[in-house]
Tab-separated table of C-alpha atoms in Angstrom:
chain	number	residue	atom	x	y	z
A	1	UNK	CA	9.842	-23.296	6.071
A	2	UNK	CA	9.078	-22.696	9.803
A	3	UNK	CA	6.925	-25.960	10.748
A	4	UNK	CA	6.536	-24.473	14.461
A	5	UNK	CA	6.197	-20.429	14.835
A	6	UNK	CA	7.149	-19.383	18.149
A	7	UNK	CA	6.207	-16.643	20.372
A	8	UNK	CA	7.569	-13.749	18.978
A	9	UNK	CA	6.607	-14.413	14.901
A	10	UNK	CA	3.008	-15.751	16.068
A	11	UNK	CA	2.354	-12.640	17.650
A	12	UNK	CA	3.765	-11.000	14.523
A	13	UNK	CA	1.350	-13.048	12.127
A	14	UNK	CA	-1.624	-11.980	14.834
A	15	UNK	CA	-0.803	-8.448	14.357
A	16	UNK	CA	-0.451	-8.491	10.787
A	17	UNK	CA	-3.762	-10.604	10.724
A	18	UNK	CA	-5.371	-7.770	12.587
A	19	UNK	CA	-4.192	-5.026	10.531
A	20	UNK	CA	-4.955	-7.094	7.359
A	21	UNK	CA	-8.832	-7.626	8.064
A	22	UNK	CA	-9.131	-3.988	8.782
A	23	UNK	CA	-7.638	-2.221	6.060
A	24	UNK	CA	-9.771	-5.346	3.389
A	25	UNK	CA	-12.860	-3.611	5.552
A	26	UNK	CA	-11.872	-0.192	4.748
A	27	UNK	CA	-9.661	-0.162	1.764
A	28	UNK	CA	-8.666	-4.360	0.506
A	29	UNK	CA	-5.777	-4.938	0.614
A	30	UNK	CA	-4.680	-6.623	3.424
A	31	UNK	CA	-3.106	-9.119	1.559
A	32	UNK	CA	-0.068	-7.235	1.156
A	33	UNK	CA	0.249	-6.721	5.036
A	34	UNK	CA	0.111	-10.481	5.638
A	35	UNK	CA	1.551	-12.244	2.568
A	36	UNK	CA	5.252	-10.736	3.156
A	37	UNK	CA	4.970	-11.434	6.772
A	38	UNK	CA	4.645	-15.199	5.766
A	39	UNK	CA	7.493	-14.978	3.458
A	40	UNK	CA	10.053	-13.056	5.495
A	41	UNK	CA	9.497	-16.453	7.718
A	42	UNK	CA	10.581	-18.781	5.163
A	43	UNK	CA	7.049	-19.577	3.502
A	44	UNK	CA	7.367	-20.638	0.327
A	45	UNK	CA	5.073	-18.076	-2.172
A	46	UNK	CA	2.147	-20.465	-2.548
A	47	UNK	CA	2.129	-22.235	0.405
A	48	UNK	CA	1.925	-18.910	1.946
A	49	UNK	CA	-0.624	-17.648	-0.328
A	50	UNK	CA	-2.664	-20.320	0.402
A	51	UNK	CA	-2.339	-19.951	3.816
A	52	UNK	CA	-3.147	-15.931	3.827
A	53	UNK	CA	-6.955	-16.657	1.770
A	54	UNK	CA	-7.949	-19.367	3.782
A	55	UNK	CA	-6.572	-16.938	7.292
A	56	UNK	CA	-8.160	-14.065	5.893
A	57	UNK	CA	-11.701	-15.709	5.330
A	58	UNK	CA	-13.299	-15.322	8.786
A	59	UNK	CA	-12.515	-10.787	8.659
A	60	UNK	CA	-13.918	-11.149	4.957
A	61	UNK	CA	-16.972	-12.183	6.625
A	62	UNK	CA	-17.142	-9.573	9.846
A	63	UNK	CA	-16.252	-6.807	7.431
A	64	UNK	CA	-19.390	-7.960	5.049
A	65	UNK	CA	-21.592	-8.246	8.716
A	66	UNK	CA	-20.704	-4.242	9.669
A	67	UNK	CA	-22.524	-3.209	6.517
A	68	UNK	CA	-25.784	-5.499	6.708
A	69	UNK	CA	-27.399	-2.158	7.065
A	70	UNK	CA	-25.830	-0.431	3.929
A	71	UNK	CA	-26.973	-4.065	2.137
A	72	UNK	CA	-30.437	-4.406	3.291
A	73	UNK	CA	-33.022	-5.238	0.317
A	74	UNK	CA	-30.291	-5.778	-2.250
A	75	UNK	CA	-30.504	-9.844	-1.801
A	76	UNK	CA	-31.423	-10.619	-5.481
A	77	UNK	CA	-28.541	-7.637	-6.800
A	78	UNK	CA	-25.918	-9.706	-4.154
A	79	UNK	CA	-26.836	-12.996	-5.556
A	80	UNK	CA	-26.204	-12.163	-8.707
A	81	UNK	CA	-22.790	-10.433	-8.219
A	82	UNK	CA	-22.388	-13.315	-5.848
A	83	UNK	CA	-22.210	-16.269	-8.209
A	84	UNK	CA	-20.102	-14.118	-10.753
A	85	UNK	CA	-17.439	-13.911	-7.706
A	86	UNK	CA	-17.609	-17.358	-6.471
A	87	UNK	CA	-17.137	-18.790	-10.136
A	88	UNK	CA	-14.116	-16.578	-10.797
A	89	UNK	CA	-12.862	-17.213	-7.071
A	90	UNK	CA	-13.181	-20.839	-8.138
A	91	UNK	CA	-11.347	-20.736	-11.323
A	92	UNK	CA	-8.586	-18.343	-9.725
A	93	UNK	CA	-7.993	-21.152	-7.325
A	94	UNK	CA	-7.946	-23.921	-9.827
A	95	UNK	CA	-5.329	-21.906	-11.775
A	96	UNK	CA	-3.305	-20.802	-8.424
A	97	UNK	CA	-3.088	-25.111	-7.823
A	98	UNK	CA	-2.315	-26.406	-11.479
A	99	UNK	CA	0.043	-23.806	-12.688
A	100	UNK	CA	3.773	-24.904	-11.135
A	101	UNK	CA	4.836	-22.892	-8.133
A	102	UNK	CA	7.565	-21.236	-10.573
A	103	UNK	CA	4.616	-19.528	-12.260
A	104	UNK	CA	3.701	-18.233	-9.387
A	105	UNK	CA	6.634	-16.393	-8.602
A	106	UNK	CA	7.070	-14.815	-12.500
A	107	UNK	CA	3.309	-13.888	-11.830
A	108	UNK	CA	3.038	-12.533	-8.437
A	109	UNK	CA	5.097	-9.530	-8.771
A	110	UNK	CA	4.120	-8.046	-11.153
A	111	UNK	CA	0.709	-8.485	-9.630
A	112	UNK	CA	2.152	-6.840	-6.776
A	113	UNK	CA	3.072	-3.825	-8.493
A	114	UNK	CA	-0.311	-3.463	-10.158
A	115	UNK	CA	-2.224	-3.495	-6.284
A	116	UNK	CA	0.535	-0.583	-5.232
A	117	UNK	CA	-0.461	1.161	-8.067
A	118	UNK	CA	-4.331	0.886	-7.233
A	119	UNK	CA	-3.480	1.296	-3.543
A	120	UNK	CA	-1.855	4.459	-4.119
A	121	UNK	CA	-4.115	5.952	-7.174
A	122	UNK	CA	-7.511	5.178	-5.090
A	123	UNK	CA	-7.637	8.220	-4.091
A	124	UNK	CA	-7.718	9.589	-6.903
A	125	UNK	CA	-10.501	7.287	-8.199
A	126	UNK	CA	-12.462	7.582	-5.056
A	127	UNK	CA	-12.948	11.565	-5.514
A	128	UNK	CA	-13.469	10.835	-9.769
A	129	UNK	CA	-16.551	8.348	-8.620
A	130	UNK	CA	-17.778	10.838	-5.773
A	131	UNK	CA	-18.000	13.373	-8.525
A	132	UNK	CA	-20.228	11.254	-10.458
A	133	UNK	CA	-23.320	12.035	-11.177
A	134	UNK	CA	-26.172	8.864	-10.815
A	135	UNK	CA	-27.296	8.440	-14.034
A	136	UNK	CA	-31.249	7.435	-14.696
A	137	UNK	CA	-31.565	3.645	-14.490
A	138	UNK	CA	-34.058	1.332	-15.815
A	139	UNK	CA	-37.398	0.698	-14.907
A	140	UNK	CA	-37.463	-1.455	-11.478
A	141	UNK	CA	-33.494	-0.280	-10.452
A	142	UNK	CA	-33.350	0.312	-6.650
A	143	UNK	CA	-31.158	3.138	-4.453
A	144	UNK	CA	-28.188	2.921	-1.984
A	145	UNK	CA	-27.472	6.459	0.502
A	146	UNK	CA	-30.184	8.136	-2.329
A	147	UNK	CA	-27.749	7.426	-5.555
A	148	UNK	CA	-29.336	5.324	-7.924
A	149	UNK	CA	-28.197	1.578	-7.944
A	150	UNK	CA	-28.313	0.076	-12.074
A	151	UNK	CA	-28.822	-3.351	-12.675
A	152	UNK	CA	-26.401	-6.126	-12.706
A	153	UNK	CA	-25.141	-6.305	-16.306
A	154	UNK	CA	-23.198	-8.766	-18.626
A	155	UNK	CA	-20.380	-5.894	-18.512
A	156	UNK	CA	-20.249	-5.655	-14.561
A	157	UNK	CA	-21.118	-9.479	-14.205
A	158	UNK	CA	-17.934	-10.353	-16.262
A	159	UNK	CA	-15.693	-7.830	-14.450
A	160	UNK	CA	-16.899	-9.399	-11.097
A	161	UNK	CA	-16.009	-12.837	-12.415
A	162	UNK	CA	-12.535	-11.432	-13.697
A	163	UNK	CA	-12.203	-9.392	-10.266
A	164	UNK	CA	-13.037	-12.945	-9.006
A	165	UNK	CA	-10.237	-14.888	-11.318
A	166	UNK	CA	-7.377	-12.787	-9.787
A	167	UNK	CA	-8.756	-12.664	-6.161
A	168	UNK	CA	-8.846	-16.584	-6.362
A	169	UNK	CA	-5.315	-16.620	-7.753
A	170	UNK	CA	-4.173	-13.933	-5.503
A	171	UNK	CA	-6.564	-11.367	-4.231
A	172	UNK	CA	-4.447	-7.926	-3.375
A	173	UNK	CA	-5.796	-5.330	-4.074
A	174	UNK	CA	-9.054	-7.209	-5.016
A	175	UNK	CA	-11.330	-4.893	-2.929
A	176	UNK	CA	-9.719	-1.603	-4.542
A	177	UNK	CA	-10.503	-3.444	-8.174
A	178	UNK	CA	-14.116	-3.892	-7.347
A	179	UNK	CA	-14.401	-0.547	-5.926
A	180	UNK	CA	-13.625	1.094	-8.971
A	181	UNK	CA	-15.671	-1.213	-10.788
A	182	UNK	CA	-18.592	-1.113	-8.669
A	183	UNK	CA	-18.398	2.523	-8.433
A	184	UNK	CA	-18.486	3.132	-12.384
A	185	UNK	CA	-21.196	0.559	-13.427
A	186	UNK	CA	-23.494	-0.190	-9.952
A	187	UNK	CA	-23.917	2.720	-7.825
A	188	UNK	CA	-21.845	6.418	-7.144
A	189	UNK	CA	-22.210	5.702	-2.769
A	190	UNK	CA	-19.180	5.008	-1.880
A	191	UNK	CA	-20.042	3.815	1.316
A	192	UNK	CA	-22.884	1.373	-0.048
A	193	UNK	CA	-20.259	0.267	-2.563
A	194	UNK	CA	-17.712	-1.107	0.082
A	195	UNK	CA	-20.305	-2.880	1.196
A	196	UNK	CA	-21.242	-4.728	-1.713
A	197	UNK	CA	-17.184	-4.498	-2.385
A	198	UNK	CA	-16.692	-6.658	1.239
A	199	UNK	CA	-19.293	-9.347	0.391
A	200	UNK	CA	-18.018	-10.010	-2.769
A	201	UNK	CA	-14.335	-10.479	-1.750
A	202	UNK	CA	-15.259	-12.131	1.347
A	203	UNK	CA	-17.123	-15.083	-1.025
A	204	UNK	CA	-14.142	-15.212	-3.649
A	205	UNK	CA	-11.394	-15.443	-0.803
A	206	UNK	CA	-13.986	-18.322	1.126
A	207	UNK	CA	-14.326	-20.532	-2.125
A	208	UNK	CA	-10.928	-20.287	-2.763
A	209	UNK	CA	-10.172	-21.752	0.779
A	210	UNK	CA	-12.400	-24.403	0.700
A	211	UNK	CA	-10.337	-25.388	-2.539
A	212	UNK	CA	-7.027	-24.776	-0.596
A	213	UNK	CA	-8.233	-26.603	2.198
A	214	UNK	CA	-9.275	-29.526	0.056
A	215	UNK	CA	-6.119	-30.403	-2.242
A	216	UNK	CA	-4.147	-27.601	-1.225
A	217	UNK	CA	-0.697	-27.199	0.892
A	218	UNK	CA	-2.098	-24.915	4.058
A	219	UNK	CA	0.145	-23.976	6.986
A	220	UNK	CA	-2.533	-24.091	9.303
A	221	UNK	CA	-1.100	-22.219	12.615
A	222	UNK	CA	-0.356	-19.178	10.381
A	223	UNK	CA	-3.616	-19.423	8.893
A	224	UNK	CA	-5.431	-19.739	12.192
A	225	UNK	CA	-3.634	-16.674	13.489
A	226	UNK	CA	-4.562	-14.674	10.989
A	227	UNK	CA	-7.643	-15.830	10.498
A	228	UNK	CA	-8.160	-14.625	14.090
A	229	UNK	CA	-6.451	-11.442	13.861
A	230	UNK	CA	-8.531	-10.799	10.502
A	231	UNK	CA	-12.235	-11.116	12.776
A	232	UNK	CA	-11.116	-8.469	15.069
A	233	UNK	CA	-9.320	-6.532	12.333
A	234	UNK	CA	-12.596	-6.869	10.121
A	235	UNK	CA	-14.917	-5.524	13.416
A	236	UNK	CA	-12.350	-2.689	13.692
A	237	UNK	CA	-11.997	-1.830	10.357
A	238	UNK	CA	-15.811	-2.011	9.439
A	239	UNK	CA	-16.941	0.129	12.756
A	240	UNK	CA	-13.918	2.445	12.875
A	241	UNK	CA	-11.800	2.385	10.201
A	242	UNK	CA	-13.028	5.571	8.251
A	243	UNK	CA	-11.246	7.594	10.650
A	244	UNK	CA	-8.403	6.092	9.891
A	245	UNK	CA	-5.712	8.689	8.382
A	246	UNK	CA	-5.729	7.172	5.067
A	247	UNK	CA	-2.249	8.303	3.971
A	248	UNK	CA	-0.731	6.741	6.629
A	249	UNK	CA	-2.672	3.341	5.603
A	250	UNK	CA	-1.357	3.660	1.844
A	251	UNK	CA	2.254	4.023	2.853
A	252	UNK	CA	2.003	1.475	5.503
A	253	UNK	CA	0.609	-1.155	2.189
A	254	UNK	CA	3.022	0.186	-0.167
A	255	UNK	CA	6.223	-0.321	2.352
A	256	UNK	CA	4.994	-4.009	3.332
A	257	UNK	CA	4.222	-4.189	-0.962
A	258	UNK	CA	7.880	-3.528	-1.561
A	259	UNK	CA	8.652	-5.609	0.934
A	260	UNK	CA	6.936	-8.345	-0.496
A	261	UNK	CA	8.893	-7.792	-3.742
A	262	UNK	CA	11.870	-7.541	-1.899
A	263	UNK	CA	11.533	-11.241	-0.803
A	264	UNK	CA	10.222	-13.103	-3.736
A	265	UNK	CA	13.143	-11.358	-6.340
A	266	UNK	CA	15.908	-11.824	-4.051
């Protein structure tokens, strides 16, 4: 493992940062940009996993921040989905440190595979949940872009704690998960929905550092460049990242996905 990055792979962990925190703002899954990075330079899988969720913390944040408009007068809804996240961030975390590094490596792939898969089907699921049509909600439900916004049920409150389990444990393709369940059981505005999608991710990937930090194994210049590539990524992502040509941003995740495979099967 490198203990000193120099010039040429810190600007390569920047850059990844940056593109990391802008495609969790528009899409989420950024992990996949930055997590093979770490690992083509020597990384071990969790060190560098831990390493990516504490770096990627700070864009979580600035993504959440671009769509304070979108979010206005949902506080109580957000709290809610809020501690469902943080407690499954929390126990994905817990499970990430206990469980031996070697089931890490069985695990991770095939993880892996499954956020390719959602990467590259989210389209797909994006036009099925546009086509929706808002159903009537209970008395006391509130609206996002004019779509009607249901309440916070058992049924999404566990999926956001499960969303929250494998985010804590490893988190790509976290955002595209809660899309698709936001989008079913919460609210057909897409845009209102990434919102909600950001704020969520952005707590499960911060109490998952704070764990890391704590009585984890953090390589801390990686982290810190990618934690500041991931603010500016987050800013660009959140302000300008639906003009983004989105098939170009799915190939780019599923070549550095394969990559990632690649390097932990080898």
């Amino acid at each position: 493992m490198n203990a000193t990055l120099n010039v040429v792979d810190g600007l390569a962990v920047l850059a990844a940062g940056i593109a990391a925190g802008a495609i969790n703002a528009v899409v989420g899954s950024g992990t996949l940009v930055t997590f093979p990075v770490l690992l083509s330079l020597g990384y071990p899988p969790v060190v560098a996993n831990v390493s990516n969720t504490v770096g990627l913390v700070p864009g979580s944040f600035t993504a959440a921040y671009a769509y304070r408009q979108e979010l206005a007068g949902h506080g109580r809804l957000l709290a809610r989905l809020g501690l469902a996240a943080v407690l499954g961030g929390i126990t994905g975390g817990v499970l990430l440190l206990l469980l031996p590094p070697g089931a890490f490596r069985a695990i991770v792939p095939a993880l892996i595979v499954l956020a390719l898969v959602l990467v590259v089907v989210q389209p797909r699921l994006a036009r099925a949940l546009a086509q929706r049509r808002p159903v009537a909600d209970d008395a006391g439900a509130s609206s996002a872009g004019g779509q009607a916004v249901r309440r916070a049920g058992p049924l999404l409150l566990l999926g956001v704690f499960g969303t929250g389990v494998y985010g804590g444990y490893f988190g790509a393709a976290q955002g595209v998960l809660l899309l698709g369940l936001l989008g079913v059981l919460l609210s057909a505005d897409l845009r209102w929905v990434n919102g909600v999608k950001n704020v969520l991710a952005g707590l499960v990937n911060g109490v998952a550092a704070v764990l890391f930090v704590v009585v984890g194994n953090v390589a801390w210049q990686p982290a810190l460049l990618i934690a500041a590539g991931s603010v500016a990524g987050g800013l660009i992502g959140g302000r300008w990242g639906r003009r983004l040509p989105p098939v170009a941003l799915r190939a780019i995740i599923v070549v550095v996905g394969l990559a990632a495979l690649v390097n932990l099967l080898r």
